[in-house]
Amino acid sequence: MVTLIMTRDPCLSKVVRIFGIAAVVWLLFTTFQLWQGRPAGQLTDLAKLSTKIVSTNDDKSVQEPPQSKIAKVCMLYYENVTESTIALESAIASHNAHNDRHHYRSYLLRKGILSGFYSKPAYMTTIILEELIKPPEERLEWLVWHDADLVLMNSEIPLEAFLPPPGFEHIHLIATNDLGGLNNGVFFIRINEWSVLLLTALTAYRTYHPGFSSVNEDQVVMDEIIQLDEWKGHVVHVPQRWFNSYHDFGKDADVPPEWHWYHHYFEPGYLLVHFPGAGEGRTDLINQYVKAKAAEPELYDVPFPKTNLTEEIAEYWAKDAKREEKIQKTFHMRQRILESVGSETDRARDKDLEEIRTRMAGESHEKIEEALSAKRKEYNSRKIENLREAEKDQRQAGTGRRYNAKARS
Ligand SMILES: *[C@@H]1O[C@H](CO)[C@@H](O)[C@H](O)[C@H]1NC(C)=O
Ligand SMILES: *[C@@H]1O[C@H](CO)[C@@H](O)[C@H](O)[C@H]1NC(C)=O
């Protein structure tokens, strides 16, 4: 190249000669530096570094801990940073210690991918399908969905503890009910084809039910689907306190105590605290619990064996898991009774209370309150009686139907 240029233009050849000299000077300078040992020193450092990497790989004792076969999935996205989104970020960060402690991978969707409520099942489907592409021994086995609005309080509890024991290989979904039915803020779902079919059925629900809409659409739809014969045999509803306990919103005193009709409220030692329906108060509640945990970690990080969960879990799988269908049937029957008979009694009570207020208008505040309180008490007992009566009727009607069916066959 250089020769070619030189023969063409004597002017250019001068330029080339200058560059040539500069190159030789640079070469001499670099050689001198090398001889001084500075770059050689850098080389030694690099060599040391690579030895370190090699020795790390060789040393079995410092290998990466094995990943759990369970991974967590969550979703949080927003346009603008507000007090509420900052609180939600700290709620998500509350999982870090738990994830590190038990080696849980955590998937977090940062963008809505489908309209409506369907990003959640769609995202889970994506993860499950990606796992199914891998060889079985490399796959995750379970996903644990958790909403963003909960604070992880006890990092000592391994999620593995809640998985079905041998003999329950047909259970693919582990969920919890609150008083409104399914709460799908936290649930376990197995990595398999069944789960893909369930989640895609859920995602496709609106296609087959145009016009259907609800505030908690994906939850309502999931609750409906898992009660269908095709799905229900593979689902269990475990005690809410295991992994979906709520902040204490109070208990109703006008439901028969033997119904155990209350949410499981958070107590120190439980895995997490969830705030569904907390509305405006949610941000404060999240901050309050995050702060409480930071202030007194030893109060909340109760070692797993000390939580009594082991016994409760073993007892659940030995007894209630086998009665899942019956327990769910009773639960939904009671829900319907509360909606009909319970609400009817409430309306009658409110009417009577209003009548007292009108009749006693002008009398002293104490006197009015006394009368109202007596009426409330009266209705409390009446409601409990009504609910018990209704349940008895329902059970008899259920038995009656069975007898009729027998008589006909
Ligand atoms: C975010 O902030 C921008 C600019 O203030 C505003 O136009 C937009 O409506 C906000 N988005 C939401 C979801 O509040
Ligand atoms: C475990 O059970 C014991 C005995 O029933 C009880 O005293 C204790 O409070 C329980 N601990 C927790 C964390 O529930």
Tab-separated table of N, CA and C and ligand atoms in Angstrom, residues 241 267-270 302 306-308, ligand 2:
chain	number	residue	atom	x	y	z
A	241	ARG	N	-53.995	-18.325	57.179
A	241	ARG	CA	-52.865	-17.813	57.951
A	241	ARG	C	-51.520	-18.329	57.458
A	267	GLU	N	-50.249	-12.219	62.852
A	267	GLU	CA	-49.620	-12.180	64.174
A	267	GLU	C	-48.128	-12.388	63.966
A	268	PRO	N	-47.278	-11.840	64.855
A	268	PRO	CA	-45.835	-12.050	64.688
A	268	PRO	C	-45.516	-13.539	64.551
A	269	GLY	N	-44.680	-13.861	63.587
A	269	GLY	CA	-44.349	-15.265	63.329
A	269	GLY	C	-44.959	-15.749	62.020
A	270	TYR	N	-46.052	-15.090	61.580
A	270	TYR	CA	-46.664	-15.465	60.307
A	270	TYR	C	-45.784	-14.995	59.154
A	302	VAL	N	-39.539	-15.406	63.355
A	302	VAL	CA	-39.618	-16.556	64.261
A	302	VAL	C	-39.130	-17.793	63.513
A	306	LYS	N	-40.555	-23.034	65.482
A	306	LYS	CA	-41.244	-22.431	66.637
A	306	LYS	C	-42.598	-21.843	66.268
A	307	THR	N	-43.002	-21.917	65.015
A	307	THR	CA	-44.249	-21.267	64.598
A	307	THR	C	-45.471	-22.166	64.754
A	308	ASN	N	-45.307	-23.428	65.099
A	308	ASN	CA	-46.405	-24.400	65.205
A	308	ASN	C	-46.962	-24.765	63.830
B	2	LIG	C1	-47.579	-22.607	69.475
B	2	LIG	O1	-48.382	-23.410	70.301
B	2	LIG	C2	-48.230	-23.149	71.677
B	2	LIG	C3	-49.029	-24.181	72.451
B	2	LIG	O2	-50.295	-24.390	71.877
B	2	LIG	C4	-48.657	-21.730	71.974
B	2	LIG	O3	-48.486	-21.436	73.333
B	2	LIG	C5	-47.818	-20.787	71.147
B	2	LIG	O4	-48.266	-19.470	71.329
B	2	LIG	C6	-47.891	-21.141	69.680
B	2	LIG	N1	-46.988	-20.321	68.946
B	2	LIG	C7	-47.342	-19.626	67.873
B	2	LIG	C8	-46.275	-18.830	67.241
B	2	LIG	O5	-48.467	-19.654	67.421
